[in-house]
mmCIF file with all atom_site columns, N, CA and C in Angstrom:
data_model
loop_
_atom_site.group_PDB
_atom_site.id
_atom_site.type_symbol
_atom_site.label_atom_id
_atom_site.label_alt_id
_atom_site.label_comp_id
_atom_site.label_asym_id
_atom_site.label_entity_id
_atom_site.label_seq_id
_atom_site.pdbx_PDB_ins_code
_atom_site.Cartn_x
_atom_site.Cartn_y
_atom_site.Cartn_z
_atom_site.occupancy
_atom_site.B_iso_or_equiv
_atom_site.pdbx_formal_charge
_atom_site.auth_seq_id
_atom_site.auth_comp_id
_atom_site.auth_asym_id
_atom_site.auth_atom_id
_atom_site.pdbx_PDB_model_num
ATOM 1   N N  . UNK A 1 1  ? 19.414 -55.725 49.094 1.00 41.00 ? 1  UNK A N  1
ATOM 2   C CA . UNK A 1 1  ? 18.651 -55.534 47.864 1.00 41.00 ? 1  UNK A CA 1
ATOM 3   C C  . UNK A 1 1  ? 19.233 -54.380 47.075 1.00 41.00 ? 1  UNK A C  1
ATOM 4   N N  . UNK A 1 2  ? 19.406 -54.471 45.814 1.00 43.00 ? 2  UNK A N  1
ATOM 5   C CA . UNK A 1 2  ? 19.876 -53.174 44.966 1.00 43.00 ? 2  UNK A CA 1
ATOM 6   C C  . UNK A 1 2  ? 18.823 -52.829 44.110 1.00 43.00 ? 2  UNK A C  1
ATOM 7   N N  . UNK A 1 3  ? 18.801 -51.371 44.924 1.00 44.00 ? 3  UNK A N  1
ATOM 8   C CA . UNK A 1 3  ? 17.735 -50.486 44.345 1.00 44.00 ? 3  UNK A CA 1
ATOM 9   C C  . UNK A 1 3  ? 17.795 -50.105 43.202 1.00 44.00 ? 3  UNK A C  1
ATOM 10  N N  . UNK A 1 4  ? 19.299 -50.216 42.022 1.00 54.00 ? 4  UNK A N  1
ATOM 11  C CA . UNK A 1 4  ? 19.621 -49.423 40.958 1.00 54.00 ? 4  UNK A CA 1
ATOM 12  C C  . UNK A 1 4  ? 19.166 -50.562 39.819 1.00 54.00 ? 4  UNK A C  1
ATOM 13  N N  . UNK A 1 5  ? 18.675 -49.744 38.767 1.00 67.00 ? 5  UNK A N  1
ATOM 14  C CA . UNK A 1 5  ? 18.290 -50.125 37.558 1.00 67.00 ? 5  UNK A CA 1
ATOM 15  C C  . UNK A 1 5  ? 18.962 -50.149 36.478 1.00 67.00 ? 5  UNK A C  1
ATOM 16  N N  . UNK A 1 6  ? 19.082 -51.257 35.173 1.00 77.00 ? 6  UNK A N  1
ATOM 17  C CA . UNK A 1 6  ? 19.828 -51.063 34.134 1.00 77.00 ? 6  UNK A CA 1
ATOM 18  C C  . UNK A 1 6  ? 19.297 -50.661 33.104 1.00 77.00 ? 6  UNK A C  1
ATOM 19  N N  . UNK A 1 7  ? 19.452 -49.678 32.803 1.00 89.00 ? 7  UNK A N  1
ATOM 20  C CA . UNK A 1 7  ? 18.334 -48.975 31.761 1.00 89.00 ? 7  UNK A CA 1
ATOM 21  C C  . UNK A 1 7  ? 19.026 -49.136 30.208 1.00 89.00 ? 7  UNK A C  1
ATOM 22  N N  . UNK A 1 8  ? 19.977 -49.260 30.236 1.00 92.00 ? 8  UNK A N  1
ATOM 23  C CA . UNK A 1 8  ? 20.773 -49.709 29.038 1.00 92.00 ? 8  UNK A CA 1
ATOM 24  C C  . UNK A 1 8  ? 21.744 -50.971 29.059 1.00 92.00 ? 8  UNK A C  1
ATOM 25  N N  . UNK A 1 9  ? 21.906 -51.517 27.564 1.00 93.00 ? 9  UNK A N  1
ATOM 26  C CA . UNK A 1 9  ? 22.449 -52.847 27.513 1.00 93.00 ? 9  UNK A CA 1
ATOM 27  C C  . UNK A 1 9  ? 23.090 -52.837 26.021 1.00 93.00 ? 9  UNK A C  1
ATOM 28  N N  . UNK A 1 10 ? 23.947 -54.167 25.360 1.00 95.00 ? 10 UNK A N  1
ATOM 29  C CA . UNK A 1 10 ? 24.131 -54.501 24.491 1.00 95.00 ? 10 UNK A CA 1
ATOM 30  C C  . UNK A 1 10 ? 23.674 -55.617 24.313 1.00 95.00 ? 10 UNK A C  1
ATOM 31  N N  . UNK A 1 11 ? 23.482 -56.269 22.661 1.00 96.00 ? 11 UNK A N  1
ATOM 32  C CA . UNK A 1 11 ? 22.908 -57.697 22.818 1.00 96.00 ? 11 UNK A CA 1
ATOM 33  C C  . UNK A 1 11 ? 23.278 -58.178 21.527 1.00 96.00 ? 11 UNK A C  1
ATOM 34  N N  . UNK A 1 12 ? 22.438 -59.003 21.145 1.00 98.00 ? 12 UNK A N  1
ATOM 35  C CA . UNK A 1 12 ? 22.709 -59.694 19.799 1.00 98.00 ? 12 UNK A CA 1
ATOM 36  C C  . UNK A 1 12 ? 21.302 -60.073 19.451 1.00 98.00 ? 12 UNK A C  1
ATOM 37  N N  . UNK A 1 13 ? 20.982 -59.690 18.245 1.00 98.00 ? 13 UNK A N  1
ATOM 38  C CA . UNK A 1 13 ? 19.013 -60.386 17.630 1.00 98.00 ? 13 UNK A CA 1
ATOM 39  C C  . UNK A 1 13 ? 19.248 -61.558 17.255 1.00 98.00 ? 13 UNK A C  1
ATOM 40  N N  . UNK A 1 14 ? 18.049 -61.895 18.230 1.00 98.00 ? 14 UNK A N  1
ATOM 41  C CA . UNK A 1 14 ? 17.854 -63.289 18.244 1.00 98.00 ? 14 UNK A CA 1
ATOM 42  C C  . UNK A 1 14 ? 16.701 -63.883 17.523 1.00 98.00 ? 14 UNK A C  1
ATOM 43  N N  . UNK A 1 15 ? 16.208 -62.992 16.936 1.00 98.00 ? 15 UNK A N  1
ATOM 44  C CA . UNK A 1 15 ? 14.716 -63.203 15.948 1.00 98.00 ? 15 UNK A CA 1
ATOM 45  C C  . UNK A 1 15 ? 14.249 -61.641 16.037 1.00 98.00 ? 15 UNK A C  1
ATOM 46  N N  . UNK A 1 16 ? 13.483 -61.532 14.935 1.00 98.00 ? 16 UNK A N  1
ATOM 47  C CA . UNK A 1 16 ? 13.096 -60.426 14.357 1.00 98.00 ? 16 UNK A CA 1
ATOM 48  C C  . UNK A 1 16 ? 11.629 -60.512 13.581 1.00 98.00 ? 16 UNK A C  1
ATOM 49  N N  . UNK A 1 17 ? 10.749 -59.712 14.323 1.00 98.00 ? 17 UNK A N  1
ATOM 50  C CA . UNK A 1 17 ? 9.550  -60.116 13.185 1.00 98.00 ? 17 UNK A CA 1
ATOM 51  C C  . UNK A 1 17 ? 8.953  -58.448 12.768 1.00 98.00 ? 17 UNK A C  1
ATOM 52  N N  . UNK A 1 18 ? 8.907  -58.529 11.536 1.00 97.00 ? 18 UNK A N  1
ATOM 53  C CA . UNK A 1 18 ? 9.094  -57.173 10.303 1.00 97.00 ? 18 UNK A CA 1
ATOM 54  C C  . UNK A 1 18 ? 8.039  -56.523 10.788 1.00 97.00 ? 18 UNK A C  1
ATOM 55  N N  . UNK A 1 19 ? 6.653  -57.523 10.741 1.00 97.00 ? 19 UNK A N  1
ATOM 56  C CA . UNK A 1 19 ? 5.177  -57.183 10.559 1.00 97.00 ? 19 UNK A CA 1
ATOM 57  C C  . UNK A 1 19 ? 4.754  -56.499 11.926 1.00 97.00 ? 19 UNK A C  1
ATOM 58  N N  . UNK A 1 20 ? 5.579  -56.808 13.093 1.00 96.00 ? 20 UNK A N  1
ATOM 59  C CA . UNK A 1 20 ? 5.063  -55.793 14.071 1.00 96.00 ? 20 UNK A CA 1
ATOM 60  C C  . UNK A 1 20 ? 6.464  -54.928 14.566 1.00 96.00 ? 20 UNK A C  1
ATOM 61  N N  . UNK A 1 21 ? 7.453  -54.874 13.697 1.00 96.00 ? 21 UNK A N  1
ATOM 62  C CA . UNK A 1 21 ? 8.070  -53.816 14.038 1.00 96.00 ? 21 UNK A CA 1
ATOM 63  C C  . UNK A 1 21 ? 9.175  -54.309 15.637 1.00 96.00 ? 21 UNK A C  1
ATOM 64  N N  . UNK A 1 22 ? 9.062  -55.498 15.566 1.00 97.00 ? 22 UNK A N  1
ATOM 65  C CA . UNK A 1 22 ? 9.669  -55.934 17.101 1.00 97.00 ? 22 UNK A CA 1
ATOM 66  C C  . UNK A 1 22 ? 11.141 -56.709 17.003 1.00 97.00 ? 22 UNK A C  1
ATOM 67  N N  . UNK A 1 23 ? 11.168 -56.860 18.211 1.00 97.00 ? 23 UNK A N  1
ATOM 68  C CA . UNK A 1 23 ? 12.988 -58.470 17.852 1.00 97.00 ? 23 UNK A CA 1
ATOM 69  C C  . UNK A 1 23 ? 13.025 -58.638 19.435 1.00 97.00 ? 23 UNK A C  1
ATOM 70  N N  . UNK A 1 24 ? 13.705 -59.540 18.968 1.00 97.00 ? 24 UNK A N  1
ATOM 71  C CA . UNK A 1 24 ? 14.560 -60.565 20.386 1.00 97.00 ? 24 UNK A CA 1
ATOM 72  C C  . UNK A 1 24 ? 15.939 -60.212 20.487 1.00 97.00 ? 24 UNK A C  1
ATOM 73  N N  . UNK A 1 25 ? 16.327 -60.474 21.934 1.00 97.00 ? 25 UNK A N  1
ATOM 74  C CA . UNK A 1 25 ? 17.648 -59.876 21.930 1.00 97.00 ? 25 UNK A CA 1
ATOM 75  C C  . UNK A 1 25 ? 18.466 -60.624 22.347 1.00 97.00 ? 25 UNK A C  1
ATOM 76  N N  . UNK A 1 26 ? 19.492 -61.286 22.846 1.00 97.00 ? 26 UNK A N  1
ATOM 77  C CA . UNK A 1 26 ? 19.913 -62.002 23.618 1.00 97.00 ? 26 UNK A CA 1
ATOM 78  C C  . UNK A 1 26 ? 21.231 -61.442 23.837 1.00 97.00 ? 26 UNK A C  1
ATOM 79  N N  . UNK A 1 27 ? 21.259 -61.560 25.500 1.00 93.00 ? 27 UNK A N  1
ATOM 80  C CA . UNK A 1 27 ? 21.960 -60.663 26.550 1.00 93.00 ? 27 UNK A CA 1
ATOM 81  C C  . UNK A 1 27 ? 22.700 -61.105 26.875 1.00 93.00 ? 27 UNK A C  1
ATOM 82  N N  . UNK A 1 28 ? 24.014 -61.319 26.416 1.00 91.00 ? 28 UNK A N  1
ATOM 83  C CA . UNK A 1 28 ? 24.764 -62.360 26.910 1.00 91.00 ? 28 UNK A CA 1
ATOM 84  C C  . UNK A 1 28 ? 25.652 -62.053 28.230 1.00 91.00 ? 28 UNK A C  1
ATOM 85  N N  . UNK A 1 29 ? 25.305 -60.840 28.739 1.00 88.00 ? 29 UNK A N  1
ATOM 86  C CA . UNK A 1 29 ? 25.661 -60.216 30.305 1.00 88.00 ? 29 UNK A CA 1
ATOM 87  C C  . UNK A 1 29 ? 24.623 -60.890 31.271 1.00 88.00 ? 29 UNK A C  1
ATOM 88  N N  . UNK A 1 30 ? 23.842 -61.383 30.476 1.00 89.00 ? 30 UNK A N  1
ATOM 89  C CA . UNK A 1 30 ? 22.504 -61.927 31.833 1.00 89.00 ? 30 UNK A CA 1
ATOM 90  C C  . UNK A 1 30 ? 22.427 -63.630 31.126 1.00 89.00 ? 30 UNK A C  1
ATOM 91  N N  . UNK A 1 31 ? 22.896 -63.760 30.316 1.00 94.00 ? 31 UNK A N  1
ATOM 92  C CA . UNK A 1 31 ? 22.555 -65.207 29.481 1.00 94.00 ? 31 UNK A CA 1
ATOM 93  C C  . UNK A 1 31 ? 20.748 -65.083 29.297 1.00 94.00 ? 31 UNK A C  1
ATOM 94  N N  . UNK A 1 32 ? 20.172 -64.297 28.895 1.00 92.00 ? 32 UNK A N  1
ATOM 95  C CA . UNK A 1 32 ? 19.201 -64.621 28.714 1.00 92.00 ? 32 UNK A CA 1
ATOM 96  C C  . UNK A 1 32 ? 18.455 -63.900 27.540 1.00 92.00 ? 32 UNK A C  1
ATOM 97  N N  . UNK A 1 33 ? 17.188 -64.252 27.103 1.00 95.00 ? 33 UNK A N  1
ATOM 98  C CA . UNK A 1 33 ? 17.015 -63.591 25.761 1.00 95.00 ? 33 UNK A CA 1
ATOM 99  C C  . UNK A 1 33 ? 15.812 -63.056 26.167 1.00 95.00 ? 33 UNK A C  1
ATOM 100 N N  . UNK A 1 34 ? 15.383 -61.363 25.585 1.00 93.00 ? 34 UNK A N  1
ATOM 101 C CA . UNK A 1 34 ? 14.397 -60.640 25.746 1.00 93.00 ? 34 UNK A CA 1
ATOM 102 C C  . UNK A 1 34 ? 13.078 -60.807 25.430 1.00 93.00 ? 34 UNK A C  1
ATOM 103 N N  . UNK A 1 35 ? 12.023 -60.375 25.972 1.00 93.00 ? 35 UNK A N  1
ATOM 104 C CA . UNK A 1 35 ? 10.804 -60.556 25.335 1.00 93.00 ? 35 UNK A CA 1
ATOM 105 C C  . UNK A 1 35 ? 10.763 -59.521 23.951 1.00 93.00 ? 35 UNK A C  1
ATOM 106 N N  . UNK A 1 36 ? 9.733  -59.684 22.986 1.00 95.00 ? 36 UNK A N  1
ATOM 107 C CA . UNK A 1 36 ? 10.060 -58.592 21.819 1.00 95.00 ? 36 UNK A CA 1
ATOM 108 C C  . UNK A 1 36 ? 10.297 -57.271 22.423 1.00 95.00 ? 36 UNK A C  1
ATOM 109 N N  . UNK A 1 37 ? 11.169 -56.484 21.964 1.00 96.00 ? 37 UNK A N  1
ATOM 110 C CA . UNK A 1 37 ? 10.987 -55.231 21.907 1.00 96.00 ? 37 UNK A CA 1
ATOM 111 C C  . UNK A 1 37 ? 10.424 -54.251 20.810 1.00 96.00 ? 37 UNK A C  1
ATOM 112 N N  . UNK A 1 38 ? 10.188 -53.538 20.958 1.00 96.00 ? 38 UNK A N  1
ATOM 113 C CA . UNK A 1 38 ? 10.274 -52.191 19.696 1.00 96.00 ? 38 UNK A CA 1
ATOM 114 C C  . UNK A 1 38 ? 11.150 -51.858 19.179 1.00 96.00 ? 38 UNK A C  1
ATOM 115 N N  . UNK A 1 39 ? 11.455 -51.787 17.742 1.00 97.00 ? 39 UNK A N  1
ATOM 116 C CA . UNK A 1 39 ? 12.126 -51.107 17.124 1.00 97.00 ? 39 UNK A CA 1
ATOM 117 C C  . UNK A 1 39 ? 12.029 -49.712 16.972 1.00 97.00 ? 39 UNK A C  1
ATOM 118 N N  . UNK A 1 40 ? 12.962 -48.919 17.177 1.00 94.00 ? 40 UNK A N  1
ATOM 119 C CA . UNK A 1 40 ? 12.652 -46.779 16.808 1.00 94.00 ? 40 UNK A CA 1
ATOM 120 C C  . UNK A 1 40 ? 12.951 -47.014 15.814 1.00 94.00 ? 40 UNK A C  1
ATOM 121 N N  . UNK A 1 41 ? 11.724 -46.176 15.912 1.00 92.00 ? 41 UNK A N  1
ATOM 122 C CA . UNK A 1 41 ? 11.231 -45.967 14.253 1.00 92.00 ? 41 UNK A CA 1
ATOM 123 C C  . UNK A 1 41 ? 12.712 -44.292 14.398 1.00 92.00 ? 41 UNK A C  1
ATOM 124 N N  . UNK A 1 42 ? 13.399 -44.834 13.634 1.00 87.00 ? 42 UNK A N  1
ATOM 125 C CA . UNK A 1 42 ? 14.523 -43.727 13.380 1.00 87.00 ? 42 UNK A CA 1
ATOM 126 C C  . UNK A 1 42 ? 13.796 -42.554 11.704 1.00 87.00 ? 42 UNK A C  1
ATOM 127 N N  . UNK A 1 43 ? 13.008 -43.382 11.093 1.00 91.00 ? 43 UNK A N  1
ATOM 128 C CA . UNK A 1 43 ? 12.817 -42.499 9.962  1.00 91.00 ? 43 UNK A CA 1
ATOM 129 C C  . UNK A 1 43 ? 13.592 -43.031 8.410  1.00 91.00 ? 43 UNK A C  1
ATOM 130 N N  . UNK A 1 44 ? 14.349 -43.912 9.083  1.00 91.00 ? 44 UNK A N  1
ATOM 131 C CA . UNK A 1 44 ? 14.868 -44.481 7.872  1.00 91.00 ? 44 UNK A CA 1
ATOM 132 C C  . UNK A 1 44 ? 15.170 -46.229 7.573  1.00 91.00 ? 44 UNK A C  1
ATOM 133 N N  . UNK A 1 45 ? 14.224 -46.995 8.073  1.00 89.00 ? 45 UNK A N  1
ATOM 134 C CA . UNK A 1 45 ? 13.344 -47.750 7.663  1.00 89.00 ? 45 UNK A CA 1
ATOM 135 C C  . UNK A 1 45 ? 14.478 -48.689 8.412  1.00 89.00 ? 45 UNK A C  1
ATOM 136 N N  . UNK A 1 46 ? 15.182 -48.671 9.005  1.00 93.00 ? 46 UNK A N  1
ATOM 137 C CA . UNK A 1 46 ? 15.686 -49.672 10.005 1.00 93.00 ? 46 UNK A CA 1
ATOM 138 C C  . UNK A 1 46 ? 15.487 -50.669 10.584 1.00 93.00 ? 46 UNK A C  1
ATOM 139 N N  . UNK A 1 47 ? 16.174 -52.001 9.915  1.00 96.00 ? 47 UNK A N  1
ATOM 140 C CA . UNK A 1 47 ? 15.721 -53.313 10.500 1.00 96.00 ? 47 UNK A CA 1
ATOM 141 C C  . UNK A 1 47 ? 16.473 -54.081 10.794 1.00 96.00 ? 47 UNK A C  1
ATOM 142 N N  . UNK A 1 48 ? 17.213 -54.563 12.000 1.00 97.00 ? 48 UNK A N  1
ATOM 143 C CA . UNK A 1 48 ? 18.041 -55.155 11.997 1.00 97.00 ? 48 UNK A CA 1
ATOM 144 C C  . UNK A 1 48 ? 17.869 -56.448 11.878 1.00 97.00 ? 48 UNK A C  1
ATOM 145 N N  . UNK A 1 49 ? 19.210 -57.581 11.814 1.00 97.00 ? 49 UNK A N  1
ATOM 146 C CA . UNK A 1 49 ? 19.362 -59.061 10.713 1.00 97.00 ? 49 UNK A CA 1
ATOM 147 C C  . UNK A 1 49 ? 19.601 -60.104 12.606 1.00 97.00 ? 49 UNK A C  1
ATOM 148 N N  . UNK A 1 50 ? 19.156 -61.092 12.148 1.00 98.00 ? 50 UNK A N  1
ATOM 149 C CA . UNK A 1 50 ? 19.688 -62.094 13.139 1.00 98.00 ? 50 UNK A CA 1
ATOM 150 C C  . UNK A 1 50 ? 20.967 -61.710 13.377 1.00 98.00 ? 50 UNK A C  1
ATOM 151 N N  . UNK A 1 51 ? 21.740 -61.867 14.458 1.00 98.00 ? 51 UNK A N  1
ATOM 152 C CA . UNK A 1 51 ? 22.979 -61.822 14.542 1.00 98.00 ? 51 UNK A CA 1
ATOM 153 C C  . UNK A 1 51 ? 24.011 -60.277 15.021 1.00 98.00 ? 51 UNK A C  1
ATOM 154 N N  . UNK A 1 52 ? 22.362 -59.583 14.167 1.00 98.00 ? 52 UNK A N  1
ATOM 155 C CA . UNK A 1 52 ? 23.290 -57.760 14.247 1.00 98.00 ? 52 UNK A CA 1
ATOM 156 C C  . UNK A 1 52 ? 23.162 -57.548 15.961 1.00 98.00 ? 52 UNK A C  1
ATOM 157 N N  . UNK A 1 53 ? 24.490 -57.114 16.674 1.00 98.00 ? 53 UNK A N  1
ATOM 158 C CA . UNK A 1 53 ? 24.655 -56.433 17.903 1.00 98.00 ? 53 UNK A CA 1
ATOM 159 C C  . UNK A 1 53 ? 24.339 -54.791 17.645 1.00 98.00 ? 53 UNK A C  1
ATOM 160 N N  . UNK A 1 54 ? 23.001 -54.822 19.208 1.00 98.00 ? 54 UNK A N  1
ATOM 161 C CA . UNK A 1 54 ? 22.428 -53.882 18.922 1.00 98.00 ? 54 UNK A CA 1
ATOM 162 C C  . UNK A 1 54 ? 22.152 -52.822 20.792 1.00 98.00 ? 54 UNK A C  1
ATOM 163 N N  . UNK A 1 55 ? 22.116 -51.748 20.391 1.00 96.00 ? 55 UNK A N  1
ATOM 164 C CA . UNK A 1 55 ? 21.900 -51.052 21.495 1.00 96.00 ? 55 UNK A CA 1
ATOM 165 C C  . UNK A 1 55 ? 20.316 -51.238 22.050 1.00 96.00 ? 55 UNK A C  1
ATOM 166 N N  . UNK A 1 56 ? 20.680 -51.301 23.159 1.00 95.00 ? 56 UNK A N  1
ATOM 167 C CA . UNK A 1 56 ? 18.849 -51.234 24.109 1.00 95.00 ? 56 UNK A CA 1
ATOM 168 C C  . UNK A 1 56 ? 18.627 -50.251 24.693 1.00 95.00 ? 56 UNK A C  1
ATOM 169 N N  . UNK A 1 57 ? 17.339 -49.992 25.037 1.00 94.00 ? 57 UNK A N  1
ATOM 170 C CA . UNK A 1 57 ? 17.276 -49.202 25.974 1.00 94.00 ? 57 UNK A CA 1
ATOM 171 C C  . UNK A 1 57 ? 16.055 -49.985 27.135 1.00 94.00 ? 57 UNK A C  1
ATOM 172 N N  . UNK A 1 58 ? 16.341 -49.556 28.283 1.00 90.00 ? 58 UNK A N  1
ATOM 173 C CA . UNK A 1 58 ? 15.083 -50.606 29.045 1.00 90.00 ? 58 UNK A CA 1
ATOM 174 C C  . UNK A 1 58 ? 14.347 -49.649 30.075 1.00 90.00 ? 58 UNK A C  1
ATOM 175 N N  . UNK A 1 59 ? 13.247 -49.107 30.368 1.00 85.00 ? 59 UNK A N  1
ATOM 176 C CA . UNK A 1 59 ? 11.899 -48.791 31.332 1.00 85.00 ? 59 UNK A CA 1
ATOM 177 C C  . UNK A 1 59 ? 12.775 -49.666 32.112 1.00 85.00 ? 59 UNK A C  1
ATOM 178 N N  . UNK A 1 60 ? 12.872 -48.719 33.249 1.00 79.00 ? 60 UNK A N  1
ATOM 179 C CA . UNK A 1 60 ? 13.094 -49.584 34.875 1.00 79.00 ? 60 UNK A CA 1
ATOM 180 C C  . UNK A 1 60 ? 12.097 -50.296 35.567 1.00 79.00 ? 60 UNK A C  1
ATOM 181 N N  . UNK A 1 61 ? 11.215 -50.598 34.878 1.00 72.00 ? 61 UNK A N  1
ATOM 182 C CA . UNK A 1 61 ? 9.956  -51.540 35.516 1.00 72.00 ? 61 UNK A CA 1
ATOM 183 C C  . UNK A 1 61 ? 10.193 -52.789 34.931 1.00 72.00 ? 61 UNK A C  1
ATOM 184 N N  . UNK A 1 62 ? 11.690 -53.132 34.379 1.00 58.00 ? 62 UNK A N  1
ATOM 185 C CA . UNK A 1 62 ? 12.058 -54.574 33.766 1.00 58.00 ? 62 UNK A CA 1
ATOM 186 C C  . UNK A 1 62 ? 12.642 -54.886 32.139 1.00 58.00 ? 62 UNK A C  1
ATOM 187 N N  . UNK A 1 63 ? 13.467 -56.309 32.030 1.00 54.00 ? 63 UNK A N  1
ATOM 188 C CA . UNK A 1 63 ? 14.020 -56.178 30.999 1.00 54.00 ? 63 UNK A CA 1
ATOM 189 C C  . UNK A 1 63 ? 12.572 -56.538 29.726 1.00 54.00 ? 63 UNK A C  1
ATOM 190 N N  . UNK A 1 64 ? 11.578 -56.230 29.959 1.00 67.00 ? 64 UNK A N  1
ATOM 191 C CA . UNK A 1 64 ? 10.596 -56.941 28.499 1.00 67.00 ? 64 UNK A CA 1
ATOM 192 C C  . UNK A 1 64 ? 9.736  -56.072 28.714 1.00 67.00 ? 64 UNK A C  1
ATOM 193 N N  . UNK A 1 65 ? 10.529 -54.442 29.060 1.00 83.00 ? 65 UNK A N  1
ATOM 194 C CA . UNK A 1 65 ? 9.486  -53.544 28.113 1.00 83.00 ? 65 UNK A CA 1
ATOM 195 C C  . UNK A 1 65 ? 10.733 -52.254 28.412 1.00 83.00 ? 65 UNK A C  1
ATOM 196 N N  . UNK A 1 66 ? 11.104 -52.454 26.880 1.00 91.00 ? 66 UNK A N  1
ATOM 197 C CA . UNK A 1 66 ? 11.880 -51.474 26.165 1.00 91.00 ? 66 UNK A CA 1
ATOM 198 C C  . UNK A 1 66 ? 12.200 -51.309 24.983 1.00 91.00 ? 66 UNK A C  1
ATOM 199 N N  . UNK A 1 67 ? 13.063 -50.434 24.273 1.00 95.00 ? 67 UNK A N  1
ATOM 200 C CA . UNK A 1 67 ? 13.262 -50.644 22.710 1.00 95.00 ? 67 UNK A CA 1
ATOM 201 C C  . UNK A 1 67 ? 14.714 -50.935 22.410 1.00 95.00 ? 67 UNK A C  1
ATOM 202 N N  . UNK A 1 68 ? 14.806 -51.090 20.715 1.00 96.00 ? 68 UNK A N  1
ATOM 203 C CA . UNK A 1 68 ? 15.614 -51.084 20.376 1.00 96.00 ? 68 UNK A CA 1
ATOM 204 C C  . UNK A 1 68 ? 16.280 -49.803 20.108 1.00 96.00 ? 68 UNK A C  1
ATOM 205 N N  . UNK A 1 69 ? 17.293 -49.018 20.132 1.00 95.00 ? 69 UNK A N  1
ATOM 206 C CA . UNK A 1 69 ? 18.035 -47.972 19.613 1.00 95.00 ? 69 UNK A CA 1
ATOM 207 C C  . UNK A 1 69 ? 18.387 -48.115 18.607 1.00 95.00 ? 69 UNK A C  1
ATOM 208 N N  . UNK A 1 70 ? 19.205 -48.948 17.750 1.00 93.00 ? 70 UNK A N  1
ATOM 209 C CA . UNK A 1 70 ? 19.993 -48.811 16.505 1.00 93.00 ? 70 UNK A CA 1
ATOM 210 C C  . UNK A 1 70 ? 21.615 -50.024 16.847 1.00 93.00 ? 70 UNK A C  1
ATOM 211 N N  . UNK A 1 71 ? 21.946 -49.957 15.433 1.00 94.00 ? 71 UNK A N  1
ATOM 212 C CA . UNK A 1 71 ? 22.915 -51.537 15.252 1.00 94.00 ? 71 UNK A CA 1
ATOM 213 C C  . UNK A 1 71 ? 23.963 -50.645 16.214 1.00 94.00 ? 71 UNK A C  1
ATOM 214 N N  . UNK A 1 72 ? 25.417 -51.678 15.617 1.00 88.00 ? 72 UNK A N  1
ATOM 215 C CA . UNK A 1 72 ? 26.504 -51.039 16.540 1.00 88.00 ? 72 UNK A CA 1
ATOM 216 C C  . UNK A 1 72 ? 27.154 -50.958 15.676 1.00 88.00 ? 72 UNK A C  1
#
């Protein structure tokens, strides 16, 4: 069993919804696509587009509760 966690990733948005601030990611190191995450709120109104490759960050309690960081 491996005890170690991936707390960071790259991905690609796979949907994006404005009104709660969230997106989808899809991981193409795991082939699989995220539950929403959070967007950081960086302060300057940051939203990334279908398609934009984007940094993650992930809570070691699993990949569908973490945020987004910012594009690449």
């Amino acid at each position: 069993m491996n005890s170690t966690k991936e707390i960071a990733a790259i991905g690609r948005v796979s949907a994006v919804y404005p009104d709660r601030m969230t997106a989808k990611v899809f991981r193409e190191d795991k082939e699989i696509v995220t539950a929403e995450l959070a967007i950081l709120d960086r302060g300057d109104n940051y939203l990334p587009s279908v398609g934009d490759p984007v940094w993650c960050l992930f809570l070691p309690v699993g990949s569908s509760a973490g945020c987004i960081l910012g594009g690449m």
